[in-house]
Amino acid sequence: MARKVGFDGKDAPTDGNNKLALPQKTGGEASPRKSIGQGAPSPRKSLNPGVSASPRKSLIPGQAANKEGNEKKTQNKGTLIQQAAASVNADSIFGALRRGQAVNVGFGSIMIEQDLMEVPMFKACSASFVSALAQDASETTKAFSEGQIIQEAGAPGKSMVLLTRGAAQVMKKGEVLMNLKQGDHYGETMLLGLEQVWRVSLVSLSSSMIIEIRRDSFRRILEDFPVEIKQFESFFDVTLDQLFSGTRTNTCDIFTGLSMKTLEVFDEHILRRVFFPGETVLQEGDDSKELVLLQDGMAVLEIAGRNVRTETRGMKERREGRSHAEEDKEEEEDSQDRPACFGELEFLGLSSVRKTEVKALTPCVCRVLHREMVPFIAQEKAIRAELEGSLLMQMFHQNVRSTHHAQSSVLGDFVAAKCSEEFLMFLAGHLEARLHPKGKKMCDLNRDSGSKSLQMVMTGSVTVKGVQGKELPSLGVGGVFGRMTALGVRPRPHDAISFIAAEHCCVEVLHQDVVVRGLEIYQDQRSKILMLEQDKNKGNQVDFVEIVANSRIFSNMSHEFVRELSLSAVDRIFMPGDAIMHQGAVEFSMFIMISGTADVYVTDAKNEDPALVKERLTKPVKGMSRVSHLSAGAICGELAMLGITPTRSATILAASLCILWEVTQDKAMAILDRYPQERELFGAVIIRNLDSSVPARLLQLPLFKSFDRKFRMLLTLYCERHAFFPDQHIIREGEVGDKCWIFNLGPAVLQKRGYAVKTFSPGSQFGCDHMLGINRTYCGSVLAMSVCHMLAVSRSSYLLALEQYPSQKANQQLLRQQRQEAKDLRQAIQRITIRKGIWQRYQGEVAPNKSNNVFFLSEHDLLQRFVKAWHETAKGLHMGRLERVRRRQEVEEMIENWRLKNEANFKKAEHKRREKEILHRNVTERGPLEYLDPKPPSLPSLPRLPKKQTQELVSILKAWPSPRPSPHYNLKVWSLMGQELTQPVGDGGSRLLPMLEGVKRRGPPVKAGQTDAESSGSDSEGDGAEGTATSFSPLASSSRENKAKRLNELMAATQASRASFLG
């Protein structure tokens, strides 16, 4: 039964011979404050005498000394005292370093937090967790001089060491195993409880600073963060079988034939490491000679930048959902779940240069055996005889080199295709070397992995089997087997199915992905290998500028920007079935399909099996749904390139041979620096796509957690949205402002006088004291490290929301808290900048040898820094000129508006004065009333026509023909008016107008000169026809006569005026 090893195992030593007294509590451990040495003055008291007895207390918020609160000194005077005291007493620190003594520096948590954020182990952790860890680690920061031992082998392992300045070496038995540079760490296995004792020594190469993260503090802080517990809980319960997997249990092929006693000796010299996502497990190059055993996790092997192989170990749940057929296929390889081996041939000396690179996709628990330890193992007399006959030592003494003739055999198909020498040299320089023990199946052409590579035998022999197990002629040194189905490379040898190592074999593998990578670089070789006709390929080509210009994001961009973007694109080729991108992968590039087709698949993250999440990062898994189909001209991944989405939202698989253009974020952002208008358009796109995430960010922000929910929702409406690109200033030091900046997406760094002070992650905030009115000028500059989406809450918006939803208690609490935090932050920033300046100033004194001092820059680095500084200065001057022009225009516009407003006010005042005077005269003086006549409206005057044109116009009007009378329109105005006047009074009102011909009228119209009798007679006749009689009184007859007479006079006057007008 396997025994579990916790943080404090029973076999763990309680003490050791360590030159550096480890931080100890009651019970025998020495305090880090006493680790300087006997008689050495305490650096905590010599840094700033008279200001604070402990600089650490003034750096951590909420732990300021009581004496500092009672001191009534101005900030400027305090700053001068700090600078003078630090400069005068810094000799005590560096004097101790020159004497070979460790110095407890006591850096502030803000400075340590920035260093911890860069560690891959804590990159996925929340900002609050890293901040809490930094506050505890501020007590364990130390400085070491050149040659001083940081940790000694055999000492109790209770902490992890993070190198923040300088350089160090990892040594074991006098041999240098690896070098650590600034930002590297060692001892993560002690921090996670996988080991209890330091098995190596750490030695400082130059003046260095380290941060110790203690295991007990890490475990205590972890209890308050459930999300982080899930990230590290898999390391807490590890069995002995898992710790010694690869040697004592699940023995790897390279240790075949060794007894348990010999394996125990190997265990004493094998180191244990933990690599987190993004870290490099094995580095490409000629300096890497170690053997790595992957016990748990997922790692990918890369050659020439392409993923050629993925290894997954320790994921038991990965096989639970497999069918029995799949289990049978992989039973031979995965039944014992042996650790995956990387770097065997370089470790054995069979290959001088490592051509591959291994990176961690998930947290990987590995065991590392360095080549320098093999001679010490071989010196053991009890196992010397056994080692001589083992596979390990046989291969260790061999000298295998692939000749040009051997390489030409594996490249025979490409030589026959008449490929160029450069292309063939590229393929020969990227072959993977692998080791296979006797009896192991090396390749199976029926599997997908066996149809994507060609393998060449370097040593040993291979047994070949065909259909139904038929034995074929074996292969010796120089033999080639395998095939590349997608490239049309025929199987070699013919009718072969499987290949088994007849003896210990070394092979070199040419992967299909490496050939594809070569085709991406050497475009003129595509027609020879992919069998594409040049004319046909030209006909299918798509214009990059046209594709990008028609997309929804780039439609408003200038053609110059799109053309420059096209020059930065890189050709990518994918074979049928290859994954162009994986859902959930962290990538920042855009793809434009030139030719071919691809399918888009998505997986529901809520209902997805957790066992398949890690596997989905490297290959398609079951349960994916096909949602779209891409063809030539399609664009995908543009949101990831802009940094809007941190991970891929879908998986894209090539359905046929696909040629794409890839544009990375780094190249796109470099081009955007020269196109400010396009940068603003991209910023608008980022703001529009991330607007939906604003409410969730403000509702979950700890800063406003004590306020009402309605108050926080109102802030989401009032807050401003901004987008910033890499190296763009969000806030400038000394700038006046009243906004609280909230980081919604992307990291940023706080700088003071050019020194990096603090790193902000999504969910952080800066400038809350400005929003509350505590301070006006910002204490430092904030620069975007990548694409950042920022939310700005101004003081006016905050007060308006507070007025709508009053929360006086929460407001007063926030005010007190931010007043203290702002004070502590400014003091910490000041101390950090002083200490960094002093540290760089005294580097030459502590380490006078410039060749060993990492702080002395080379000419190339100096030139690069100078050009960057010149570019930033020129850019700042240009932006300053634009700002001055803008301000000048604003001032001129304000002056003009002021002048127009004053003129209007003067006219209004003059009008009122005149009105008052007229009113006074009308009241006090006799005479006619005076009026304030309004100014007559100005009518547009018609242009005066010459006399000649006027006469011509009159003649035209005289000769203008009059309209002909219509037979269907019998309306005579004057007759109608006469008829109305002669209508009897007793009749009921006026009649309708006789608009149509044939309408019956009651009486004829009154004619000129007609008498009343005639008129009455005609009326009587009309009435008689209707069978009724009407009688008239003498008074009615006289009135009608007068009206008719008056009508006749009017008609005569009208005709006379008309005749006079025309003639």
PDB file of N, CA and C in Angstrom, residues 818-890:
ATOM      1  N   GLN A 818      -8.739  54.505   2.104  1.00  0.00           N
ATOM      2  CA  GLN A 818      -7.923  54.979   0.986  1.00  0.00           C
ATOM      3  C   GLN A 818      -6.940  56.056   1.416  1.00  0.00           C
ATOM      4  N   ARG A 819      -7.274  56.825   2.414  1.00  0.00           N
ATOM      5  CA  ARG A 819      -6.325  57.838   2.896  1.00  0.00           C
ATOM      6  C   ARG A 819      -5.082  57.175   3.468  1.00  0.00           C
ATOM      7  N   GLN A 820      -5.277  56.078   4.221  1.00  0.00           N
ATOM      8  CA  GLN A 820      -4.138  55.373   4.776  1.00  0.00           C
ATOM      9  C   GLN A 820      -3.373  54.606   3.697  1.00  0.00           C
ATOM     10  N   GLU A 821      -4.087  53.925   2.784  1.00  0.00           N
ATOM     11  CA  GLU A 821      -3.425  53.163   1.729  1.00  0.00           C
ATOM     12  C   GLU A 821      -2.663  54.074   0.771  1.00  0.00           C
ATOM     13  N   ALA A 822      -3.225  55.239   0.462  1.00  0.00           N
ATOM     14  CA  ALA A 822      -2.522  56.163  -0.422  1.00  0.00           C
ATOM     15  C   ALA A 822      -1.235  56.670   0.215  1.00  0.00           C
ATOM     16  N   LYS A 823      -1.277  56.922   1.502  1.00  0.00           N
ATOM     17  CA  LYS A 823      -0.075  57.370   2.210  1.00  0.00           C
ATOM     18  C   LYS A 823       0.990  56.281   2.217  1.00  0.00           C
ATOM     19  N   ASP A 824       0.562  55.048   2.522  1.00  0.00           N
ATOM     20  CA  ASP A 824       1.523  53.937   2.542  1.00  0.00           C
ATOM     21  C   ASP A 824       2.081  53.664   1.150  1.00  0.00           C
ATOM     22  N   LEU A 825       1.243  53.774   0.122  1.00  0.00           N
ATOM     23  CA  LEU A 825       1.707  53.523  -1.240  1.00  0.00           C
ATOM     24  C   LEU A 825       2.749  54.544  -1.663  1.00  0.00           C
ATOM     25  N   ARG A 826       2.520  55.795  -1.374  1.00  0.00           N
ATOM     26  CA  ARG A 826       3.486  56.824  -1.758  1.00  0.00           C
ATOM     27  C   ARG A 826       4.804  56.657  -1.006  1.00  0.00           C
ATOM     28  N   GLN A 827       4.736  56.297   0.262  1.00  0.00           N
ATOM     29  CA  GLN A 827       5.974  56.065   1.006  1.00  0.00           C
ATOM     30  C   GLN A 827       6.714  54.844   0.470  1.00  0.00           C
ATOM     31  N   ALA A 828       5.957  53.798   0.136  1.00  0.00           N
ATOM     32  CA  ALA A 828       6.596  52.596  -0.397  1.00  0.00           C
ATOM     33  C   ALA A 828       7.247  52.859  -1.749  1.00  0.00           C
ATOM     34  N   ILE A 829       6.562  53.606  -2.597  1.00  0.00           N
ATOM     35  CA  ILE A 829       7.135  53.934  -3.912  1.00  0.00           C
ATOM     36  C   ILE A 829       8.422  54.722  -3.749  1.00  0.00           C
ATOM     37  N   GLN A 830       8.425  55.663  -2.817  1.00  0.00           N
ATOM     38  CA  GLN A 830       9.624  56.479  -2.606  1.00  0.00           C
ATOM     39  C   GLN A 830      10.783  55.624  -2.113  1.00  0.00           C
ATOM     40  N   ARG A 831      10.512  54.718  -1.188  1.00  0.00           N
ATOM     41  CA  ARG A 831      11.580  53.875  -0.665  1.00  0.00           C
ATOM     42  C   ARG A 831      12.104  52.906  -1.721  1.00  0.00           C
ATOM     43  N   ILE A 832      11.198  52.367  -2.517  1.00  0.00           N
ATOM     44  CA  ILE A 832      11.624  51.403  -3.539  1.00  0.00           C
ATOM     45  C   ILE A 832      12.525  52.076  -4.571  1.00  0.00           C
ATOM     46  N   THR A 833      12.159  53.248  -5.020  1.00  0.00           N
ATOM     47  CA  THR A 833      12.985  53.947  -6.012  1.00  0.00           C
ATOM     48  C   THR A 833      14.350  54.305  -5.436  1.00  0.00           C
ATOM     49  N   ILE A 834      14.388  54.684  -4.176  1.00  0.00           N
ATOM     50  CA  ILE A 834      15.678  55.005  -3.550  1.00  0.00           C
ATOM     51  C   ILE A 834      16.552  53.767  -3.474  1.00  0.00           C
ATOM     52  N   ARG A 835      15.972  52.640  -3.065  1.00  0.00           N
ATOM     53  CA  ARG A 835      16.755  51.420  -2.909  1.00  0.00           C
ATOM     54  C   ARG A 835      17.218  50.874  -4.248  1.00  0.00           C
ATOM     55  N   LYS A 836      16.362  50.960  -5.258  1.00  0.00           N
ATOM     56  CA  LYS A 836      16.793  50.494  -6.578  1.00  0.00           C
ATOM     57  C   LYS A 836      17.915  51.359  -7.123  1.00  0.00           C
ATOM     58  N   GLY A 837      17.805  52.648  -6.902  1.00  0.00           N
ATOM     59  CA  GLY A 837      18.877  53.533  -7.360  1.00  0.00           C
ATOM     60  C   GLY A 837      20.180  53.254  -6.655  1.00  0.00           C
ATOM     61  N   ILE A 838      20.117  53.032  -5.345  1.00  0.00           N
ATOM     62  CA  ILE A 838      21.335  52.729  -4.580  1.00  0.00           C
ATOM     63  C   ILE A 838      21.915  51.395  -5.000  1.00  0.00           C
ATOM     64  N   TRP A 839      21.020  50.419  -5.256  1.00  0.00           N
ATOM     65  CA  TRP A 839      21.504  49.095  -5.658  1.00  0.00           C
ATOM     66  C   TRP A 839      22.268  49.170  -6.964  1.00  0.00           C
ATOM     67  N   GLN A 840      21.764  49.857  -7.931  1.00  0.00           N
ATOM     68  CA  GLN A 840      22.465  49.981  -9.210  1.00  0.00           C
ATOM     69  C   GLN A 840      23.733  50.813  -9.063  1.00  0.00           C
ATOM     70  N   ARG A 841      23.707  51.777  -8.159  1.00  0.00           N
ATOM     71  CA  ARG A 841      24.879  52.636  -7.967  1.00  0.00           C
ATOM     72  C   ARG A 841      26.049  51.861  -7.395  1.00  0.00           C
ATOM     73  N   TYR A 842      25.773  50.916  -6.492  1.00  0.00           N
ATOM     74  CA  TYR A 842      26.838  50.207  -5.799  1.00  0.00           C
ATOM     75  C   TYR A 842      27.158  48.850  -6.420  1.00  0.00           C
ATOM     76  N   GLN A 843      26.642  48.566  -7.599  1.00  0.00           N
ATOM     77  CA  GLN A 843      26.964  47.288  -8.230  1.00  0.00           C
ATOM     78  C   GLN A 843      28.445  47.190  -8.563  1.00  0.00           C
ATOM     79  N   GLY A 844      29.013  48.279  -9.059  1.00  0.00           N
ATOM     80  CA  GLY A 844      30.432  48.249  -9.411  1.00  0.00           C
ATOM     81  C   GLY A 844      31.324  48.076  -8.205  1.00  0.00           C
ATOM     82  N   GLU A 845      30.878  48.583  -7.045  1.00  0.00           N
ATOM     83  CA  GLU A 845      31.686  48.448  -5.839  1.00  0.00           C
ATOM     84  C   GLU A 845      31.644  47.039  -5.281  1.00  0.00           C
ATOM     85  N   VAL A 846      30.459  46.406  -5.343  1.00  0.00           N
ATOM     86  CA  VAL A 846      30.325  45.061  -4.809  1.00  0.00           C
ATOM     87  C   VAL A 846      30.949  44.037  -5.752  1.00  0.00           C
ATOM     88  N   ALA A 847      30.714  44.199  -7.054  1.00  0.00           N
ATOM     89  CA  ALA A 847      31.242  43.268  -8.060  1.00  0.00           C
ATOM     90  C   ALA A 847      32.020  44.066  -9.088  1.00  0.00           C
ATOM     91  N   PRO A 848      33.299  44.372  -8.808  1.00  0.00           N
ATOM     92  CA  PRO A 848      34.062  45.202  -9.738  1.00  0.00           C
ATOM     93  C   PRO A 848      34.335  44.539 -11.076  1.00  0.00           C
ATOM     94  N   ASN A 849      34.234  43.227 -11.161  1.00  0.00           N
ATOM     95  CA  ASN A 849      34.469  42.524 -12.420  1.00  0.00           C
ATOM     96  C   ASN A 849      33.225  42.646 -13.294  1.00  0.00           C
ATOM     97  N   LYS A 850      33.314  43.454 -14.334  1.00  0.00           N
ATOM     98  CA  LYS A 850      32.152  43.714 -15.174  1.00  0.00           C
ATOM     99  C   LYS A 850      31.713  42.479 -15.944  1.00  0.00           C
ATOM    100  N   SER A 851      32.634  41.577 -16.229  1.00  0.00           N
ATOM    101  CA  SER A 851      32.246  40.405 -17.009  1.00  0.00           C
ATOM    102  C   SER A 851      31.305  39.496 -16.227  1.00  0.00           C
ATOM    103  N   ASN A 852      31.417  39.503 -14.872  1.00  0.00           N
ATOM    104  CA  ASN A 852      30.546  38.681 -14.059  1.00  0.00           C
ATOM    105  C   ASN A 852      29.349  39.441 -13.522  1.00  0.00           C
ATOM    106  N   ASN A 853      29.236  40.705 -13.844  1.00  0.00           N
ATOM    107  CA  ASN A 853      28.161  41.524 -13.315  1.00  0.00           C
ATOM    108  C   ASN A 853      27.078  41.665 -14.377  1.00  0.00           C
ATOM    109  N   VAL A 854      25.897  41.188 -14.078  1.00  0.00           N
ATOM    110  CA  VAL A 854      24.820  41.200 -15.067  1.00  0.00           C
ATOM    111  C   VAL A 854      24.238  42.590 -15.252  1.00  0.00           C
ATOM    112  N   PHE A 855      24.597  43.529 -14.366  1.00  0.00           N
ATOM    113  CA  PHE A 855      24.007  44.856 -14.480  1.00  0.00           C
ATOM    114  C   PHE A 855      24.758  45.731 -15.474  1.00  0.00           C
ATOM    115  N   PHE A 856      25.957  45.332 -15.906  1.00  0.00           N
ATOM    116  CA  PHE A 856      26.691  46.085 -16.921  1.00  0.00           C
ATOM    117  C   PHE A 856      26.227  45.607 -18.291  1.00  0.00           C
ATOM    118  N   LEU A 857      25.732  46.531 -19.082  1.00  0.00           N
ATOM    119  CA  LEU A 857      25.126  46.196 -20.366  1.00  0.00           C
ATOM    120  C   LEU A 857      26.179  46.169 -21.458  1.00  0.00           C
ATOM    121  N   SER A 858      25.929  45.374 -22.486  1.00  0.00           N
ATOM    122  CA  SER A 858      26.802  45.325 -23.655  1.00  0.00           C
ATOM    123  C   SER A 858      26.509  46.524 -24.559  1.00  0.00           C
ATOM    124  N   GLU A 859      27.347  46.678 -25.574  1.00  0.00           N
ATOM    125  CA  GLU A 859      27.145  47.799 -26.497  1.00  0.00           C
ATOM    126  C   GLU A 859      25.823  47.672 -27.240  1.00  0.00           C
ATOM    127  N   HIS A 860      25.462  46.441 -27.600  1.00  0.00           N
ATOM    128  CA  HIS A 860      24.186  46.234 -28.287  1.00  0.00           C
ATOM    129  C   HIS A 860      23.012  46.617 -27.388  1.00  0.00           C
ATOM    130  N   ASP A 861      23.089  46.204 -26.113  1.00  0.00           N
ATOM    131  CA  ASP A 861      22.002  46.546 -25.191  1.00  0.00           C
ATOM    132  C   ASP A 861      21.948  48.045 -24.945  1.00  0.00           C
ATOM    133  N   LEU A 862      23.127  48.661 -24.821  1.00  0.00           N
ATOM    134  CA  LEU A 862      23.142  50.111 -24.624  1.00  0.00           C
ATOM    135  C   LEU A 862      22.562  50.833 -25.833  1.00  0.00           C
ATOM    136  N   LEU A 863      22.933  50.371 -27.046  1.00  0.00           N
ATOM    137  CA  LEU A 863      22.413  50.995 -28.250  1.00  0.00           C
ATOM    138  C   LEU A 863      20.905  50.798 -28.354  1.00  0.00           C
ATOM    139  N   GLN A 864      20.448  49.596 -28.029  1.00  0.00           N
ATOM    140  CA  GLN A 864      19.010  49.326 -28.079  1.00  0.00           C
ATOM    141  C   GLN A 864      18.259  50.188 -27.079  1.00  0.00           C
ATOM    142  N   ARG A 865      18.829  50.327 -25.871  1.00  0.00           N
ATOM    143  CA  ARG A 865      18.178  51.176 -24.868  1.00  0.00           C
ATOM    144  C   ARG A 865      18.203  52.640 -25.289  1.00  0.00           C
ATOM    145  N   PHE A 866      19.305  53.072 -25.910  1.00  0.00           N
ATOM    146  CA  PHE A 866      19.402  54.465 -26.352  1.00  0.00           C
ATOM    147  C   PHE A 866      18.376  54.767 -27.443  1.00  0.00           C
ATOM    148  N   VAL A 867      18.266  53.845 -28.424  1.00  0.00           N
ATOM    149  CA  VAL A 867      17.303  54.061 -29.514  1.00  0.00           C
ATOM    150  C   VAL A 867      15.877  54.068 -28.976  1.00  0.00           C
ATOM    151  N   LYS A 868      15.597  53.188 -28.042  1.00  0.00           N
ATOM    152  CA  LYS A 868      14.253  53.157 -27.461  1.00  0.00           C
ATOM    153  C   LYS A 868      13.957  54.439 -26.705  1.00  0.00           C
ATOM    154  N   ALA A 869      14.953  54.909 -25.934  1.00  0.00           N
ATOM    155  CA  ALA A 869      14.747  56.158 -25.198  1.00  0.00           C
ATOM    156  C   ALA A 869      14.585  57.338 -26.151  1.00  0.00           C
ATOM    157  N   TRP A 870      15.378  57.337 -27.243  1.00  0.00           N
ATOM    158  CA  TRP A 870      15.242  58.417 -28.227  1.00  0.00           C
ATOM    159  C   TRP A 870      13.865  58.376 -28.883  1.00  0.00           C
ATOM    160  N   HIS A 871      13.409  57.167 -29.212  1.00  0.00           N
ATOM    161  CA  HIS A 871      12.095  57.042 -29.838  1.00  0.00           C
ATOM    162  C   HIS A 871      10.995  57.527 -28.895  1.00  0.00           C
ATOM    163  N   GLU A 872      11.091  57.156 -27.617  1.00  0.00           N
ATOM    164  CA  GLU A 872      10.078  57.597 -26.664  1.00  0.00           C
ATOM    165  C   GLU A 872      10.133  59.107 -26.462  1.00  0.00           C
ATOM    166  N   THR A 873      11.347  59.666 -26.442  1.00  0.00           N
ATOM    167  CA  THR A 873      11.468  61.118 -26.269  1.00  0.00           C
ATOM    168  C   THR A 873      10.890  61.866 -27.469  1.00  0.00           C
ATOM    169  N   ALA A 874      11.247  61.389 -28.685  1.00  0.00           N
ATOM    170  CA  ALA A 874      10.705  62.037 -29.879  1.00  0.00           C
ATOM    171  C   ALA A 874       9.185  61.898 -29.940  1.00  0.00           C
ATOM    172  N   LYS A 875       8.702  60.753 -29.561  1.00  0.00           N
ATOM    173  CA  LYS A 875       7.258  60.549 -29.550  1.00  0.00           C
ATOM    174  C   LYS A 875       6.592  61.457 -28.533  1.00  0.00           C
ATOM    175  N   GLY A 876       7.236  61.623 -27.358  1.00  0.00           N
ATOM    176  CA  GLY A 876       6.686  62.521 -26.351  1.00  0.00           C
ATOM    177  C   GLY A 876       6.672  63.968 -26.802  1.00  0.00           C
ATOM    178  N   LEU A 877       7.750  64.386 -27.493  1.00  0.00           N
ATOM    179  CA  LEU A 877       7.789  65.760 -28.004  1.00  0.00           C
ATOM    180  C   LEU A 877       6.719  65.983 -29.060  1.00  0.00           C
ATOM    181  N   HIS A 878       6.541  64.996 -29.940  1.00  0.00           N
ATOM    182  CA  HIS A 878       5.506  65.125 -30.972  1.00  0.00           C
ATOM    183  C   HIS A 878       4.119  65.205 -30.345  1.00  0.00           C
ATOM    184  N   MET A 879       3.856  64.346 -29.394  1.00  0.00           N
ATOM    185  CA  MET A 879       2.556  64.393 -28.728  1.00  0.00           C
ATOM    186  C   MET A 879       2.388  65.705 -27.958  1.00  0.00           C
ATOM    187  N   GLY A 880       3.505  66.218 -27.397  1.00  0.00           N
ATOM    188  CA  GLY A 880       3.417  67.505 -26.705  1.00  0.00           C
ATOM    189  C   GLY A 880       3.062  68.635 -27.644  1.00  0.00           C
ATOM    190  N   ARG A 881       3.672  68.630 -28.846  1.00  0.00           N
ATOM    191  CA  ARG A 881       3.339  69.676 -29.826  1.00  0.00           C
ATOM    192  C   ARG A 881       1.873  69.588 -30.238  1.00  0.00           C
ATOM    193  N   LEU A 882       1.408  68.378 -30.489  1.00  0.00           N
ATOM    194  CA  LEU A 882      -0.007  68.224 -30.838  1.00  0.00           C
ATOM    195  C   LEU A 882      -0.912  68.693 -29.705  1.00  0.00           C
ATOM    196  N   GLU A 883      -0.503  68.422 -28.482  1.00  0.00           N
ATOM    197  CA  GLU A 883      -1.314  68.853 -27.342  1.00  0.00           C
ATOM    198  C   GLU A 883      -1.324  70.366 -27.221  1.00  0.00           C
ATOM    199  N   ARG A 884      -0.170  71.003 -27.471  1.00  0.00           N
ATOM    200  CA  ARG A 884      -0.123  72.464 -27.407  1.00  0.00           C
ATOM    201  C   ARG A 884      -0.972  73.090 -28.502  1.00  0.00           C
ATOM    202  N   VAL A 885      -0.933  72.522 -29.714  1.00  0.00           N
ATOM    203  CA  VAL A 885      -1.770  73.036 -30.797  1.00  0.00           C
ATOM    204  C   VAL A 885      -3.245  72.884 -30.448  1.00  0.00           C
ATOM    205  N   ARG A 886      -3.588  71.740 -29.879  1.00  0.00           N
ATOM    206  CA  ARG A 886      -4.985  71.533 -29.502  1.00  0.00           C
ATOM    207  C   ARG A 886      -5.424  72.523 -28.434  1.00  0.00           C
ATOM    208  N   ARG A 887      -4.581  72.737 -27.453  1.00  0.00           N
ATOM    209  CA  ARG A 887      -4.933  73.687 -26.394  1.00  0.00           C
ATOM    210  C   ARG A 887      -5.035  75.105 -26.932  1.00  0.00           C
ATOM    211  N   ARG A 888      -4.122  75.446 -27.878  1.00  0.00           N
ATOM    212  CA  ARG A 888      -4.179  76.794 -28.457  1.00  0.00           C
ATOM    213  C   ARG A 888      -5.485  76.984 -29.219  1.00  0.00           C
ATOM    214  N   GLN A 889      -5.887  75.973 -29.967  1.00  0.00           N
ATOM    215  CA  GLN A 889      -7.162  76.071 -30.683  1.00  0.00           C
ATOM    216  C   GLN A 889      -8.332  76.181 -29.720  1.00  0.00           C
ATOM    217  N   GLU A 890      -8.268  75.436 -28.631  1.00  0.00           N
ATOM    218  CA  GLU A 890      -9.343  75.536 -27.653  1.00  0.00           C
ATOM    219  C   GLU A 890      -9.400  76.933 -27.044  1.00  0.00           C
TER     220      GLU A 890
END
